[in-house]
Every structure is written in C-alpha cells, then in structure tokens.
CSV table of C-alpha atoms in Angstrom, one decimal:
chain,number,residue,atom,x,y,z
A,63,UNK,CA,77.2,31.5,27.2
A,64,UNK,CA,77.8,27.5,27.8
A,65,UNK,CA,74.4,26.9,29.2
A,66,UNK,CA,72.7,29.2,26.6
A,67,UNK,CA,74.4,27.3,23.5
A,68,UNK,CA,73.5,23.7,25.4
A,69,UNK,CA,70.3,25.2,26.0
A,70,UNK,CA,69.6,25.7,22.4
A,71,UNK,CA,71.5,22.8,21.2
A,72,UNK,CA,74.5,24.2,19.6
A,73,UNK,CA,78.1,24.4,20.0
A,74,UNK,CA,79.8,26.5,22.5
A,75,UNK,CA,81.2,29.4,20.8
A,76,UNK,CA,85.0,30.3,21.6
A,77,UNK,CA,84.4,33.8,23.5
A,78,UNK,CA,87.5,36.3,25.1
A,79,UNK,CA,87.1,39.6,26.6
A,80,UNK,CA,88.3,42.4,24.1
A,81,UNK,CA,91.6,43.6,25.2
A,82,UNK,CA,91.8,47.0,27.0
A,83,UNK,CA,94.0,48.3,24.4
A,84,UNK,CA,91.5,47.4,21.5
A,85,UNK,CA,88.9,49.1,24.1
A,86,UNK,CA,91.0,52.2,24.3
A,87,UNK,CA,91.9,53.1,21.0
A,88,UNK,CA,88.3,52.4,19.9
A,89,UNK,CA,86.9,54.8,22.8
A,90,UNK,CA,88.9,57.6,20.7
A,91,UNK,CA,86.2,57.6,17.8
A,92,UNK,CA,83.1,55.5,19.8
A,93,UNK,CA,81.4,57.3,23.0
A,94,UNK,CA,80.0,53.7,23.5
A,95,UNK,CA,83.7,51.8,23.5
A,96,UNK,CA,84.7,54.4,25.5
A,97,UNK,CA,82.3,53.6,28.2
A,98,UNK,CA,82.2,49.9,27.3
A,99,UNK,CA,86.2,50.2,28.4
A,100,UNK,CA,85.0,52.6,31.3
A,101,UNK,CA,82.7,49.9,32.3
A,102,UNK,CA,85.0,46.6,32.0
A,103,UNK,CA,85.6,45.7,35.3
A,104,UNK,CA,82.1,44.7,35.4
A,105,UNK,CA,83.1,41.5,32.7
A,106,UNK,CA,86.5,40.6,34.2
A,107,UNK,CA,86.1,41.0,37.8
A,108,UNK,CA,82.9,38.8,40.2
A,109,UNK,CA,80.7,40.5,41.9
A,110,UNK,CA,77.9,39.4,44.0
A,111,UNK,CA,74.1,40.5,43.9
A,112,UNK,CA,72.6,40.2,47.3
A,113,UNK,CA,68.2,40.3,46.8
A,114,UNK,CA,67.6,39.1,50.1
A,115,UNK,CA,66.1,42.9,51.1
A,116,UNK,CA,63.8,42.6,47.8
A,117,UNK,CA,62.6,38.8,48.1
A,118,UNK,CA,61.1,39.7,51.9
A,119,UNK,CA,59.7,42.7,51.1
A,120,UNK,CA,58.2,42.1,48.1
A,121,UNK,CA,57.8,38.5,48.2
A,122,UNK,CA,59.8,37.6,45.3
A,123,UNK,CA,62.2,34.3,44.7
A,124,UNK,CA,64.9,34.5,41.9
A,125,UNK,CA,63.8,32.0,39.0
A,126,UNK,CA,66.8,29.0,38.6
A,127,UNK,CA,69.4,29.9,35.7
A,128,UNK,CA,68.2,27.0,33.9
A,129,UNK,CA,64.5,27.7,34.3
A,130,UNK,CA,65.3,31.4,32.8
A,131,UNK,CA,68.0,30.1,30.2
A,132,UNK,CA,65.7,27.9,29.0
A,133,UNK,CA,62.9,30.6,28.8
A,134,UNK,CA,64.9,33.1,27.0
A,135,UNK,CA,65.9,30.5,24.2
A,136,UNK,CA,62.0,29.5,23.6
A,137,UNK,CA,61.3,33.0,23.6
A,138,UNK,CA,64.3,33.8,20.6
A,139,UNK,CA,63.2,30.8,18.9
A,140,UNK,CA,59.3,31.8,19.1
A,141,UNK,CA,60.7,35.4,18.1
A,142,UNK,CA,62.4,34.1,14.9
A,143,UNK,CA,59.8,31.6,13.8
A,144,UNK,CA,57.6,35.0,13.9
A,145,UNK,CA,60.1,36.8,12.1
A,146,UNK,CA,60.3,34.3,9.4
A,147,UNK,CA,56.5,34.0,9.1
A,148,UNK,CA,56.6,37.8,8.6
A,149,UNK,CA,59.2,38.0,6.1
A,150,UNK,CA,57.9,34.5,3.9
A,151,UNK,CA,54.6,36.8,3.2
C-alpha cells in the first residue's frame, strides 16, 4: 500500500487487518466474510512464492515491484481519465 500511495503521490492511508471476531460474526450472514476469515492466514502470516521452475521453462523474469507499481497506477489513472471522458459526454 506504501509504495502504491508514493507511487501515485498521495498519503499513506492508515490500514489494519479486520479482527477475527469482526470476520466471524460477519461470516454468519456473508458466504464471502466467511471465507475471507477462512482465508486470513494468507494476510497475517508470510509466505514465499518460489517461480524459479516457471522462469526456466518458460523463459520468463518477474517484472521489479516498482516497475509493476508504477504500471498499475498509470493504468488506474488512464482508466479514470477515460471514465471521466465518458461520463462528461
């Protein structure tokens, strides 16, 4: 999120994990909280990706987290100047 908001020039939000208790109860009415709280160890515990297998056999590299951070904010930014191009007709 830090790099994203420098990326785009704005201020780092404030962000926390919601609390498993939050997760719970809101898994009693929501199939997606459910599996969102199902699914939490994924945001609160590291885990490592290993491509090595993937970059030799098919020859790819993974693209620098800057390089892609700073693709996916020109993309949102082309994507909303659209949007508001669209919606000022």
């Amino acid at each position: 999120v830090g790099r994203l908001a420098r990326a785009a020039g704005v201020e780092i939000p404030r962000i926390a994990p919601a609390p498993r208790a939050v997760l719970a109860l809101g898994g009693v009415v929501s199939p997606m909280l459910r599996e969102v709280a199902r699914m939490r160890y994924q945001f609160t515990a590291p885990f490592v990706v290993d491509s090595s297998l993937s970059e030799r056999a098919l020859g790819l590299s993974p693209t620098p987290w800057d390089e892609a951070v700073g693709a996916t904010v020109a993309w949102w930014r082309d994507r909303a100047a659209r949007s508001d191009a669209v919606g000022s007709r």
